[in-house]
mmCIF file of C-alpha atoms and ligand atoms in Angstrom:
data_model
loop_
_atom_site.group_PDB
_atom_site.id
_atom_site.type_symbol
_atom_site.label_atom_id
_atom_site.label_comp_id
_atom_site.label_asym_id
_atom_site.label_seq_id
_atom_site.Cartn_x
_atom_site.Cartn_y
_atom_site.Cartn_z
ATOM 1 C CA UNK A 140 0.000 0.000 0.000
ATOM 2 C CA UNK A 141 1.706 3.496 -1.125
ATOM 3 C CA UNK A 142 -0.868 5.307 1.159
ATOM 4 C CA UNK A 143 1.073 7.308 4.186
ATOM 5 C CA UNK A 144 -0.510 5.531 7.209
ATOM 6 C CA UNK A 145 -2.018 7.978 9.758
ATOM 7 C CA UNK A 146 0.161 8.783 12.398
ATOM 8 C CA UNK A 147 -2.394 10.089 14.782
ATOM 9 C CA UNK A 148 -5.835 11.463 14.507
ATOM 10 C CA UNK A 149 -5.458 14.665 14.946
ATOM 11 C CA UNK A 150 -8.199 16.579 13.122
ATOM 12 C CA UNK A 151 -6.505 17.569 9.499
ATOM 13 C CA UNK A 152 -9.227 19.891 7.005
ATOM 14 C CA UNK A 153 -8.682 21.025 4.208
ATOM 15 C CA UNK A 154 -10.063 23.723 1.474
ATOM 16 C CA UNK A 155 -8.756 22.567 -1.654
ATOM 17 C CA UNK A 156 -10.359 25.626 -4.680
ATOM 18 C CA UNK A 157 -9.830 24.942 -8.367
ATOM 19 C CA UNK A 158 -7.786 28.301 -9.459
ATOM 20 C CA UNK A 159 -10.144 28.464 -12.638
ATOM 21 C CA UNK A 160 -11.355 31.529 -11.172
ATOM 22 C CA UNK A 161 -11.761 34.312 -8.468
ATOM 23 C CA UNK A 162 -13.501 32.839 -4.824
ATOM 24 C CA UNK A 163 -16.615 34.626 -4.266
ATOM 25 C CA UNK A 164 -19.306 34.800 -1.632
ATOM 26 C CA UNK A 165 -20.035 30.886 -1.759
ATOM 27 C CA UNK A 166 -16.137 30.037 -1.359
ATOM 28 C CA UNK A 167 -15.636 32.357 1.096
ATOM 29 C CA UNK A 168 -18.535 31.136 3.485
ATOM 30 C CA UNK A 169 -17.154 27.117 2.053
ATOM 31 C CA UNK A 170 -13.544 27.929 3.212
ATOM 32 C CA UNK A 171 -14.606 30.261 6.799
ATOM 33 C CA UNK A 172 -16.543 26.944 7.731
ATOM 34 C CA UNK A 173 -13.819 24.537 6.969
ATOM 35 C CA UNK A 174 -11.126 27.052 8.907
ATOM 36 C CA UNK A 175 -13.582 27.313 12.013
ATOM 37 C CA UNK A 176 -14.238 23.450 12.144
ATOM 38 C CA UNK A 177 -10.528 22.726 11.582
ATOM 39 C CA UNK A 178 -9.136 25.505 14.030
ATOM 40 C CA UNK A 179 -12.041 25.406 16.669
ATOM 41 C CA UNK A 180 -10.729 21.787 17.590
ATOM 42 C CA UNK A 181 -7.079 23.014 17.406
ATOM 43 C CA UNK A 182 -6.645 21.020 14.104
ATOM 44 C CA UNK A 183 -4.517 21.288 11.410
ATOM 45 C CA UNK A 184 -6.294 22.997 8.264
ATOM 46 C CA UNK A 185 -4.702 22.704 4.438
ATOM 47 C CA UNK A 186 -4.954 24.496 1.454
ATOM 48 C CA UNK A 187 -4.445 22.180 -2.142
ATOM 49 C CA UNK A 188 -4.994 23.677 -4.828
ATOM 50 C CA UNK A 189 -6.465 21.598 -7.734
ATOM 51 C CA UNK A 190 -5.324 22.813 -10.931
ATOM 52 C CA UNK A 191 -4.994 19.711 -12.995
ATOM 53 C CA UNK A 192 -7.465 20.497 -15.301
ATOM 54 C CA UNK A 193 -4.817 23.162 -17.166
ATOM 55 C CA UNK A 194 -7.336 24.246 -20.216
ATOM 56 C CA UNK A 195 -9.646 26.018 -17.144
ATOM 57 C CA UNK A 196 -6.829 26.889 -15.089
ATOM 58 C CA UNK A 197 -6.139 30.952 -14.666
ATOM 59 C CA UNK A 198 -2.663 31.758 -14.637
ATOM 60 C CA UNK A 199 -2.128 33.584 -11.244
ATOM 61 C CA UNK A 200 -5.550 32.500 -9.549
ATOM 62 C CA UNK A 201 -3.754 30.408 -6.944
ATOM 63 C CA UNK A 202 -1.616 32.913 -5.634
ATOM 64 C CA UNK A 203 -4.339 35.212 -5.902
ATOM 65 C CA UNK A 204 -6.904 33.166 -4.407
ATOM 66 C CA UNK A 205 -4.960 33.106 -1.641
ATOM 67 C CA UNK A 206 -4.824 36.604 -1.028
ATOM 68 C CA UNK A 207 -8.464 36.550 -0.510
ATOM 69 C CA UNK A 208 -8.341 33.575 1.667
ATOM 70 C CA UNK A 209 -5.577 35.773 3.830
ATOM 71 C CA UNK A 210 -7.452 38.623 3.786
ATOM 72 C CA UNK A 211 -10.493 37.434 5.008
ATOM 73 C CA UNK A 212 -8.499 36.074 7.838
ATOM 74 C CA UNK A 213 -8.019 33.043 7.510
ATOM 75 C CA UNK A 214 -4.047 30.991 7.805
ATOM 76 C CA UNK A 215 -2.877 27.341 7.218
ATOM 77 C CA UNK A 216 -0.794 24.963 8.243
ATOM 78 C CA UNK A 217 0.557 23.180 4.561
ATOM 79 C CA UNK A 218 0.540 24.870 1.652
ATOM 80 C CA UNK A 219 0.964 26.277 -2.269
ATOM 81 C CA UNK A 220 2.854 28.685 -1.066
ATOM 82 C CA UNK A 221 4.444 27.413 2.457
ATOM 83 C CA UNK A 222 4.975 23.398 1.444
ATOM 84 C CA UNK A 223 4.396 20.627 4.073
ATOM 85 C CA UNK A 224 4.835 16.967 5.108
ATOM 86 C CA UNK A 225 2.424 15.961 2.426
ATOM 87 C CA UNK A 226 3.899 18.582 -0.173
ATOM 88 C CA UNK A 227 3.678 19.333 -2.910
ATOM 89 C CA UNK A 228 -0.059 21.263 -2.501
ATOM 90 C CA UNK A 229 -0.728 21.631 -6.098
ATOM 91 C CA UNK A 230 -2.330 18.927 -8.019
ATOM 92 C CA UNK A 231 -0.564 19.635 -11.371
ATOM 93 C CA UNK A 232 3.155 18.783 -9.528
ATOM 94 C CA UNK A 233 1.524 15.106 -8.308
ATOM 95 C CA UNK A 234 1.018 13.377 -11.124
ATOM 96 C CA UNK A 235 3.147 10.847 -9.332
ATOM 97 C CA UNK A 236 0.835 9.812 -6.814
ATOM 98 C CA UNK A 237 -2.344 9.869 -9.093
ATOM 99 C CA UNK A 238 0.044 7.569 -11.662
ATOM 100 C CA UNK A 239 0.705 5.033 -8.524
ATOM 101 C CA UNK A 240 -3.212 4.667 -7.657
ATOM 102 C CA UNK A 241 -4.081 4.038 -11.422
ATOM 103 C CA UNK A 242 -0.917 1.218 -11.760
ATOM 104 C CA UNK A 243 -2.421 0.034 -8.280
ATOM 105 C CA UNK A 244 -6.038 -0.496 -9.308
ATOM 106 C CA UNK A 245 -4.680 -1.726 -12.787
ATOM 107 C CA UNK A 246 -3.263 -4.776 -10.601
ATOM 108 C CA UNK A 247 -6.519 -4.739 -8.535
ATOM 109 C CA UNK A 248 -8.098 -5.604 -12.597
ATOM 110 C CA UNK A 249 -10.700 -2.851 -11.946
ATOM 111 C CA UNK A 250 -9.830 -0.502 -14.787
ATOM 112 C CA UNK A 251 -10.450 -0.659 -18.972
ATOM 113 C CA UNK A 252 -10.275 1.646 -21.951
ATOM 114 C CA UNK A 253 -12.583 3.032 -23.323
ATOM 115 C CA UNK A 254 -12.505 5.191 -26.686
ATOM 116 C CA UNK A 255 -16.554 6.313 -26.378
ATOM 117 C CA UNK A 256 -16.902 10.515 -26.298
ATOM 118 C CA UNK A 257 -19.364 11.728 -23.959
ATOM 119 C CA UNK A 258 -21.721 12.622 -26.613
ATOM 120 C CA UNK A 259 -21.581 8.925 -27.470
ATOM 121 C CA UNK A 260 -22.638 7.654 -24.135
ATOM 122 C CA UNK A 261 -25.122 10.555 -24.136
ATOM 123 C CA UNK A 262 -26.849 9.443 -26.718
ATOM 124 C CA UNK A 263 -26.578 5.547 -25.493
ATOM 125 C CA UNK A 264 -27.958 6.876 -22.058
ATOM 126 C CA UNK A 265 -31.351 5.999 -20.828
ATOM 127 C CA UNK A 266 -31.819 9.577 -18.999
ATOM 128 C CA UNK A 267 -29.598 11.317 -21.751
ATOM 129 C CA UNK A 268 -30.379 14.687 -19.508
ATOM 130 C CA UNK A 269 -29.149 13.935 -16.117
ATOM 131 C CA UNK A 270 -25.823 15.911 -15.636
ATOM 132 C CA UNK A 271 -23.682 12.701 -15.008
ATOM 133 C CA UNK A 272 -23.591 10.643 -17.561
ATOM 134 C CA UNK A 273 -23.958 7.027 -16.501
ATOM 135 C CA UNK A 274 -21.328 4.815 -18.151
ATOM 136 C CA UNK A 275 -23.416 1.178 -18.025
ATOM 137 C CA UNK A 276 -21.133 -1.930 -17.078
ATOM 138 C CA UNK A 277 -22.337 -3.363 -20.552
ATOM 139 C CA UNK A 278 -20.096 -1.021 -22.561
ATOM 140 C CA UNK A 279 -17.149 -2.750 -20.937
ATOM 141 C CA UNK A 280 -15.029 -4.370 -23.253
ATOM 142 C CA UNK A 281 -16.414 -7.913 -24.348
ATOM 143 C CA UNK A 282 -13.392 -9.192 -26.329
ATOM 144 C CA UNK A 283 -10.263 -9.636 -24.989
ATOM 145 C CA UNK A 284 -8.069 -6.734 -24.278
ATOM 146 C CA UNK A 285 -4.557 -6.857 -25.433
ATOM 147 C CA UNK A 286 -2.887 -6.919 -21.632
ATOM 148 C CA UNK A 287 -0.611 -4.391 -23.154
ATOM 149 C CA UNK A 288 -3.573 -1.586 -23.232
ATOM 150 C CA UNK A 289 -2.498 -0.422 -19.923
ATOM 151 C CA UNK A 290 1.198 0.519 -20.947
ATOM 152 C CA UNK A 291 -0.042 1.850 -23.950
ATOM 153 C CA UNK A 292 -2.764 3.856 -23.513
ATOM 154 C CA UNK A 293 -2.241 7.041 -24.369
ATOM 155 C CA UNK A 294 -4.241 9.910 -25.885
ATOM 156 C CA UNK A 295 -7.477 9.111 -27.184
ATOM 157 C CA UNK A 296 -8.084 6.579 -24.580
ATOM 158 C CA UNK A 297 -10.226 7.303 -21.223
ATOM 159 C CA UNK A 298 -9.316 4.827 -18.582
ATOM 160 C CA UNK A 299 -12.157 4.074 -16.654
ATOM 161 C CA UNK A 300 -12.553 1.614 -13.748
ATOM 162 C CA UNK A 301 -15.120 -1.369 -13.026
ATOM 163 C CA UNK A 302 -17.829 -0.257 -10.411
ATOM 164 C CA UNK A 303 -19.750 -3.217 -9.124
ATOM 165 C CA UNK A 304 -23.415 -3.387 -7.980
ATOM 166 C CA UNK A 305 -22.320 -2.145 -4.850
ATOM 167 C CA UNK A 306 -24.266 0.362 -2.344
ATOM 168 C CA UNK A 307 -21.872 2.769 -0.791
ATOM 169 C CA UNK A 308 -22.966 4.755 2.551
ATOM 170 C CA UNK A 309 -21.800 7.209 4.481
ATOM 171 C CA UNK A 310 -23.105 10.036 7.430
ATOM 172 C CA UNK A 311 -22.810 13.602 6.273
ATOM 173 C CA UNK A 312 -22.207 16.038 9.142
ATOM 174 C CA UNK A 313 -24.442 18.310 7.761
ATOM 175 C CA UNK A 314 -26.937 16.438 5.140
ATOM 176 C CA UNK A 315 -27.092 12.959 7.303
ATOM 177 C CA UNK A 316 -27.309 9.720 6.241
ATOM 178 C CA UNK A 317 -25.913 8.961 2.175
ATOM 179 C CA UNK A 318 -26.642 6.451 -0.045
ATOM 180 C CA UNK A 319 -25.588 5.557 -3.335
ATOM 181 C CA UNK A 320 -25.508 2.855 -5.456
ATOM 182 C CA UNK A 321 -22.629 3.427 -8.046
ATOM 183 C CA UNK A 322 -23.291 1.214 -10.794
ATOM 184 C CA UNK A 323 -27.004 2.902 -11.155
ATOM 185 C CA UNK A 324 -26.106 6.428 -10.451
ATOM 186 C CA UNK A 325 -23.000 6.906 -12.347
ATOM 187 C CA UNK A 326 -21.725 3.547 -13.721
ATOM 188 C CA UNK A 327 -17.984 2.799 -14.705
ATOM 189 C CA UNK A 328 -16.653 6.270 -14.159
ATOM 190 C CA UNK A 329 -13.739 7.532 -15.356
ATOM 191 C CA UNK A 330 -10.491 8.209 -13.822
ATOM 192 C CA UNK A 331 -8.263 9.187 -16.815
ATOM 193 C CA UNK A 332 -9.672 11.218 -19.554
ATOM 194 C CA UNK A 333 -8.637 10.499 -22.923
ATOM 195 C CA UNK A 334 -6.892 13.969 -23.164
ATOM 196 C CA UNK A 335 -4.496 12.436 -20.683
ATOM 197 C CA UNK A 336 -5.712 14.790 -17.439
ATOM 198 C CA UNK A 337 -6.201 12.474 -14.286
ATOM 199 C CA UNK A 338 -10.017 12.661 -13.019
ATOM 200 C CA UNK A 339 -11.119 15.080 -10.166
ATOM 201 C CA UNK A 340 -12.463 11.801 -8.556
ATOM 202 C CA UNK A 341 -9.135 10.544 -8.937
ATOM 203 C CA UNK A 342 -6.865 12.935 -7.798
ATOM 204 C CA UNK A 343 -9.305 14.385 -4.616
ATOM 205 C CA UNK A 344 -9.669 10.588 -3.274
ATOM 206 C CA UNK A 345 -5.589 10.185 -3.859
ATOM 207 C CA UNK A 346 -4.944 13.139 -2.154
ATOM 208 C CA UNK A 347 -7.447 13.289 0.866
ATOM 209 C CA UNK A 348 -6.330 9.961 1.679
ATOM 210 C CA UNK A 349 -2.360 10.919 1.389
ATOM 211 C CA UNK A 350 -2.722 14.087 3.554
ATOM 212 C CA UNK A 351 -4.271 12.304 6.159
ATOM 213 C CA UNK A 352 -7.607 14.304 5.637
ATOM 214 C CA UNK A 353 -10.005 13.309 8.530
ATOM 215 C CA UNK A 354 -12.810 15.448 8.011
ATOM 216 C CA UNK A 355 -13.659 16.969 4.119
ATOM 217 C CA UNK A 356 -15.506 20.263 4.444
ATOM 218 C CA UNK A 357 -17.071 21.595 0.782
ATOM 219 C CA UNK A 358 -19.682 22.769 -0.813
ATOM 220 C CA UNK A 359 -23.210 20.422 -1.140
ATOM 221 C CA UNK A 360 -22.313 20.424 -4.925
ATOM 222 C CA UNK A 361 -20.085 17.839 -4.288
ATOM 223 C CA UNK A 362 -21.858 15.622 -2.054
ATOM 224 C CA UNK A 363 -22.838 13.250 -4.908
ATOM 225 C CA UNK A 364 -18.992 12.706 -5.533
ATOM 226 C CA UNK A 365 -18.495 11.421 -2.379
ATOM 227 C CA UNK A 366 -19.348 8.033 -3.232
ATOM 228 C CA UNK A 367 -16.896 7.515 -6.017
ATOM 229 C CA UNK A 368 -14.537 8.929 -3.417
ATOM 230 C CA UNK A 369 -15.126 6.653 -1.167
ATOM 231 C CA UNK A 370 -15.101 3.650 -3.332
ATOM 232 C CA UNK A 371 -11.554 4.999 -4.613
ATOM 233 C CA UNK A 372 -10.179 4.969 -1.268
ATOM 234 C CA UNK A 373 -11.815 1.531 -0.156
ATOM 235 C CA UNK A 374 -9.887 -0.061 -3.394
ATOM 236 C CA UNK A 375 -6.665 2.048 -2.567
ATOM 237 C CA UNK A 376 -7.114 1.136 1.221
ATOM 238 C CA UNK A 377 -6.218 3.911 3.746
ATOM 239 C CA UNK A 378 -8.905 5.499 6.285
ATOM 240 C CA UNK A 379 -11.385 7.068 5.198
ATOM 241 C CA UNK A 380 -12.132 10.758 6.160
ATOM 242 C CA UNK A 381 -15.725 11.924 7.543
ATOM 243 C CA UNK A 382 -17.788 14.119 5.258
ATOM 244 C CA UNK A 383 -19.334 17.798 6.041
ATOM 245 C CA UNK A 384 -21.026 19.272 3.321
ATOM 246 C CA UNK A 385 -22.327 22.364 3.690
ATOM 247 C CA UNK A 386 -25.113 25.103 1.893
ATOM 248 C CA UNK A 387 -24.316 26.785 -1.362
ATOM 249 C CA UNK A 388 -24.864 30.654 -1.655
ATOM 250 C CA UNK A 389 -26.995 31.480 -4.441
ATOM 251 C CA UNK A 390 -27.203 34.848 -6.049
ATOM 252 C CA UNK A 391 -30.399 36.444 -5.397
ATOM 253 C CA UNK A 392 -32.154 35.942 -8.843
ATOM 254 C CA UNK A 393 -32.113 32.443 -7.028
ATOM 255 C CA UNK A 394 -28.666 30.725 -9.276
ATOM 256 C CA UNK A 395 -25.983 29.217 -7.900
ATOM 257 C CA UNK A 396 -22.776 32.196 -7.885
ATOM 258 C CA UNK A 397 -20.720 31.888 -11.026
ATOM 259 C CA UNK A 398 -17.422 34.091 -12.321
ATOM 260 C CA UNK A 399 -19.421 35.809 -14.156
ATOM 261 C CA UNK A 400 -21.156 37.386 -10.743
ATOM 262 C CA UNK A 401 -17.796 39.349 -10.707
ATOM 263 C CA UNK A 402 -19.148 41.768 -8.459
ATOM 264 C CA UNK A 403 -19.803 39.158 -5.823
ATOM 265 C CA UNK A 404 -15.751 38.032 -5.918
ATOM 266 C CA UNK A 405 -13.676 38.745 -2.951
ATOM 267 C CA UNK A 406 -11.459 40.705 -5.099
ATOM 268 C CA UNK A 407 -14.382 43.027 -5.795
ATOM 269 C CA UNK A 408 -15.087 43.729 -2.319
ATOM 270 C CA UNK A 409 -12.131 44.156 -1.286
ATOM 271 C CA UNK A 410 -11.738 46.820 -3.739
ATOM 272 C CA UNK A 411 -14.849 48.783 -2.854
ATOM 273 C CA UNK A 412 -13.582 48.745 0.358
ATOM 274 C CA UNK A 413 -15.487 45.836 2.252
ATOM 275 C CA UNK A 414 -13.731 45.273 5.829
ATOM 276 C CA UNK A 415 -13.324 41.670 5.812
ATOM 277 C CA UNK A 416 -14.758 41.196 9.236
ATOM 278 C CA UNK A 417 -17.787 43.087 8.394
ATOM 279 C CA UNK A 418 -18.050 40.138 5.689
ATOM 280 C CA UNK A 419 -16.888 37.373 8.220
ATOM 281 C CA UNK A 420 -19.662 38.522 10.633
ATOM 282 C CA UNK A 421 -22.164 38.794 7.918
ATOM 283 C CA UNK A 422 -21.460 34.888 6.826
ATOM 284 C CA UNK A 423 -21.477 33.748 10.325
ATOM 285 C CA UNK A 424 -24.906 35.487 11.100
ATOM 286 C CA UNK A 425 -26.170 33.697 7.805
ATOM 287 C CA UNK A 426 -24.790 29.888 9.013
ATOM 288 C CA UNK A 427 -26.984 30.736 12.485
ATOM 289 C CA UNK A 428 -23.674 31.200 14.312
ATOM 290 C CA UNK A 429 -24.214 34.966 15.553
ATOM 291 C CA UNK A 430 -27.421 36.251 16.241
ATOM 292 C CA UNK A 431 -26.742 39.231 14.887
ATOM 293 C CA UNK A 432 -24.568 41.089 11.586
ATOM 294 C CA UNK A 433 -22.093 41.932 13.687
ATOM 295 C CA UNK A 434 -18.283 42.738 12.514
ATOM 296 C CA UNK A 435 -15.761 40.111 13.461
ATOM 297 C CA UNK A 436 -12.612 38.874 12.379
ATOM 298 C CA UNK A 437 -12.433 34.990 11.525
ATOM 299 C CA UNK A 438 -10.232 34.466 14.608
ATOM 300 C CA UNK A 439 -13.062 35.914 16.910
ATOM 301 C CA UNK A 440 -15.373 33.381 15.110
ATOM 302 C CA UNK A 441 -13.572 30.280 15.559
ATOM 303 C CA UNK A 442 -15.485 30.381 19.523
ATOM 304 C CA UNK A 443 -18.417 30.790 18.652
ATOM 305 C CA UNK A 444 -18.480 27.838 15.607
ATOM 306 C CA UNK A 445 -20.938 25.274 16.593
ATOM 307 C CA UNK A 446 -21.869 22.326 13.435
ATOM 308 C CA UNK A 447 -25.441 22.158 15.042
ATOM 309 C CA UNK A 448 -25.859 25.880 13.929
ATOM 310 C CA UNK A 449 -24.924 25.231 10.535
ATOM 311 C CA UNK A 450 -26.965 21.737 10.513
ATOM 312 C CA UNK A 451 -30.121 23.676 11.179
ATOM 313 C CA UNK A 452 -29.064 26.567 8.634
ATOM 314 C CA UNK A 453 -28.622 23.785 5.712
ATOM 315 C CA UNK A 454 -31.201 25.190 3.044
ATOM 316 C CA UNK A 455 -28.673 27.267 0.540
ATOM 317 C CA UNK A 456 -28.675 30.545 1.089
ATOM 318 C CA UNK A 457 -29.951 33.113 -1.442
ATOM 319 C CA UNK A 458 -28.127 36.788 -0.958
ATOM 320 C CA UNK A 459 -30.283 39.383 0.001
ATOM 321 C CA UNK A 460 -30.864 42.298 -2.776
ATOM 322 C CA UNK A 461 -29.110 44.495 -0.648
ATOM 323 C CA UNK A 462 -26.338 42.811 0.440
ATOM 324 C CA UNK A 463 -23.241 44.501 -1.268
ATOM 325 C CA UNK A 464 -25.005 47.763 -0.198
ATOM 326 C CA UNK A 465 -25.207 46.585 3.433
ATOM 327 C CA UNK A 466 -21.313 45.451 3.152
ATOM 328 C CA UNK A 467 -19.806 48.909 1.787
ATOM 329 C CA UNK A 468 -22.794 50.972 3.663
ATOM 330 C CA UNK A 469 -21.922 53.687 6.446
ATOM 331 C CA UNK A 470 -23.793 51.988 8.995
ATOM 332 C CA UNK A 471 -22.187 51.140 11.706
ATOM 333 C CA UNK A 472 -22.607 47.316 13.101
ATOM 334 C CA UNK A 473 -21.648 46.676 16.703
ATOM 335 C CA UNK A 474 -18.523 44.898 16.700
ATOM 336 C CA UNK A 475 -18.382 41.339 18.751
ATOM 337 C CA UNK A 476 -16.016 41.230 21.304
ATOM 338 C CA UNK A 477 -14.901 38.060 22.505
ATOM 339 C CA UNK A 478 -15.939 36.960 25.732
HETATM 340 N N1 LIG B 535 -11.698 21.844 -6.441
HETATM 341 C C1 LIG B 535 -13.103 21.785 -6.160
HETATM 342 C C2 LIG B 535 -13.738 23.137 -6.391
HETATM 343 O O1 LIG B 535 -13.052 24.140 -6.461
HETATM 344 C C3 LIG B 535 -13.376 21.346 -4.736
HETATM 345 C C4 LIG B 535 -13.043 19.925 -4.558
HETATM 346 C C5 LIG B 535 -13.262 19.362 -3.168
HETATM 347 O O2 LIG B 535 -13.358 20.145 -2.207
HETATM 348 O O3 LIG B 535 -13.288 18.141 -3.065
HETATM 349 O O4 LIG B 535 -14.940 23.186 -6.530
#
């Protein structure tokens, strides 16, 4: 096994954006809960950066997305731009790792090439609009394989791997009890495209499970990956982390926040002037953890973080019209002092 065994269970989060873009509203509430968690326990609390998918990647968006996480308040422990035990923090510079799971479920016989496009297995599909596209176990290769495939597949070939009939659970912090059963839901998925770029499913179970990541903290978008994860990391063997995923922000026309809500970026409100802790204390009174939009920094938050707040504030959050005007606005909100 190539997995780092845990040395102790000392709570390890992480925040791990894709630099494809600036962090807005959403990310910033995301990453302030997964700081708070982490730090409220005295934990250790990562920042990865997953930039494999180079097309989509924005040169200069790490390093600038972590100005935003800084200036909202927030530190870590491992880094882009400080290293760590579990180094290096950027997906693109651990191909490495991602190769060694792949040659490790390749001797497990769970993966085969496959040369269908998407639009192929769209049109094959039984629900051709879902937004995952199921790939079915019967589009598995029949004949035999030449057992050189492996070695030699290169471009043009997505490797994907076998998913059995198999029902994976798991206990969200935040959503409850999961369920999913793979085969039905999202079939043989794949964990090398054919353009060569390792899978996000891939490279997130990989690395979770190689920085010791006991609890993942991240958006409810991703709660339907988790399963794939968690099959990954049963195959790879390793521990597997506990799950929190927590409310999206949606603009308030109702729409989950995009780049193109530029004004909504941290970058943007920084520049008009926003005092971070006047945001901090407005995302904390919208997760139920002040009772009030007071202004605090992040560090002032970490006491008063409580999951049971944000359990009971799980319905996604749409921004109220008036909420850039209430950031940059004269009026003064009492500050929090911690007691
Ligand atoms: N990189 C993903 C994103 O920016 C998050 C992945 C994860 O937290 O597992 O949406």
């Amino acid at each position: 096994m190539y997995i780092i065994p845990m040395q102790n269970m000392e709570y390890q989060g992480r925040f791990a954006p894709s630099p494809t873009g600036l962090l807005h509203v959403g990310n910033a509430r995301t990453a302030l809960i997964a700081w708070c968690a982490a730090r409220h326990c005295g934990g250790i609390f990562i920042v990865r950066g997953e930039d494999l998918d180079k097309p989509r990647v924005v040169p200069g968006m790490m390093e600038a997305q972590m100005n935003d996480l800084k200036w909202l308040g927030l530190d870590w422990d491992a880094g882009p731009d400080i290293g760590g035990v579990h180094g290096p923090y950027l997906q693109s510079l651990r191909h490495q790792h991602y190769q060694a799971a792949l040659d490790q479920l390749h001797r497990q016989e769970m993966l085969f090439p496959c040369t269908r496009s998407r639009k192929d297995l769209r049109g094959l599909a039984s629900e051709p609009n879902r937004a995952t596209i199921v790939c079915p176990q019967s589009l598995r290769p029949t004949h035999d394989v030449s057992p050189q495939w492996y070695t030699e597949a290169n471009r043009g070939v997505t490797i994907r791997l076998k998913v059995p009939d198999q029902r994976i659970e798991f206990l969200d912090r935040v959503f409850g009890p999961q369920k999913e059963l793979l085969a039905v839901e999202v079939g043989d998925f794949a964990l090398r495209r054919k353009d060569g770029i390792y899978a996000y499913q891939l490279a997130v179970a990989v690395d979770d499970l190689f920085m010791n990541i006991t609890e993942v903290v991240r958006g409810k978008d991703l709660l339907d990956s988790t399963a794939r994860q968690l099959f990954l990391m049963d195959l790879l063997g390793g521990t597997r982390p506990s799950y929190a995923h927590v409310p999206l922000v949606l603009n308030p026309n109702g729409e989950k926040l995009s780049k193109r809500d530029a004004s909504l970026s941290l970058a943007a409100l920084r520049e008009s002037g926003v005092a971070p802790e006047r945001l901090v204390g407005y995302l904390a009174w919208s997760l139920g953890l002040l009772p009030d939009k007071v202004s605090l920094s992040a560090r002032e938050l970490i006491q008063h973080f409580d999951w049971n707040a944000v359990k009971k504030h799980r319905s996604d959050w749409i921004l109220p019209g008036n909420f850039l005007r209430s950031l940059v606005s004269d009026v003064t909100l009492s500050h929090c002092t911690a007691t």
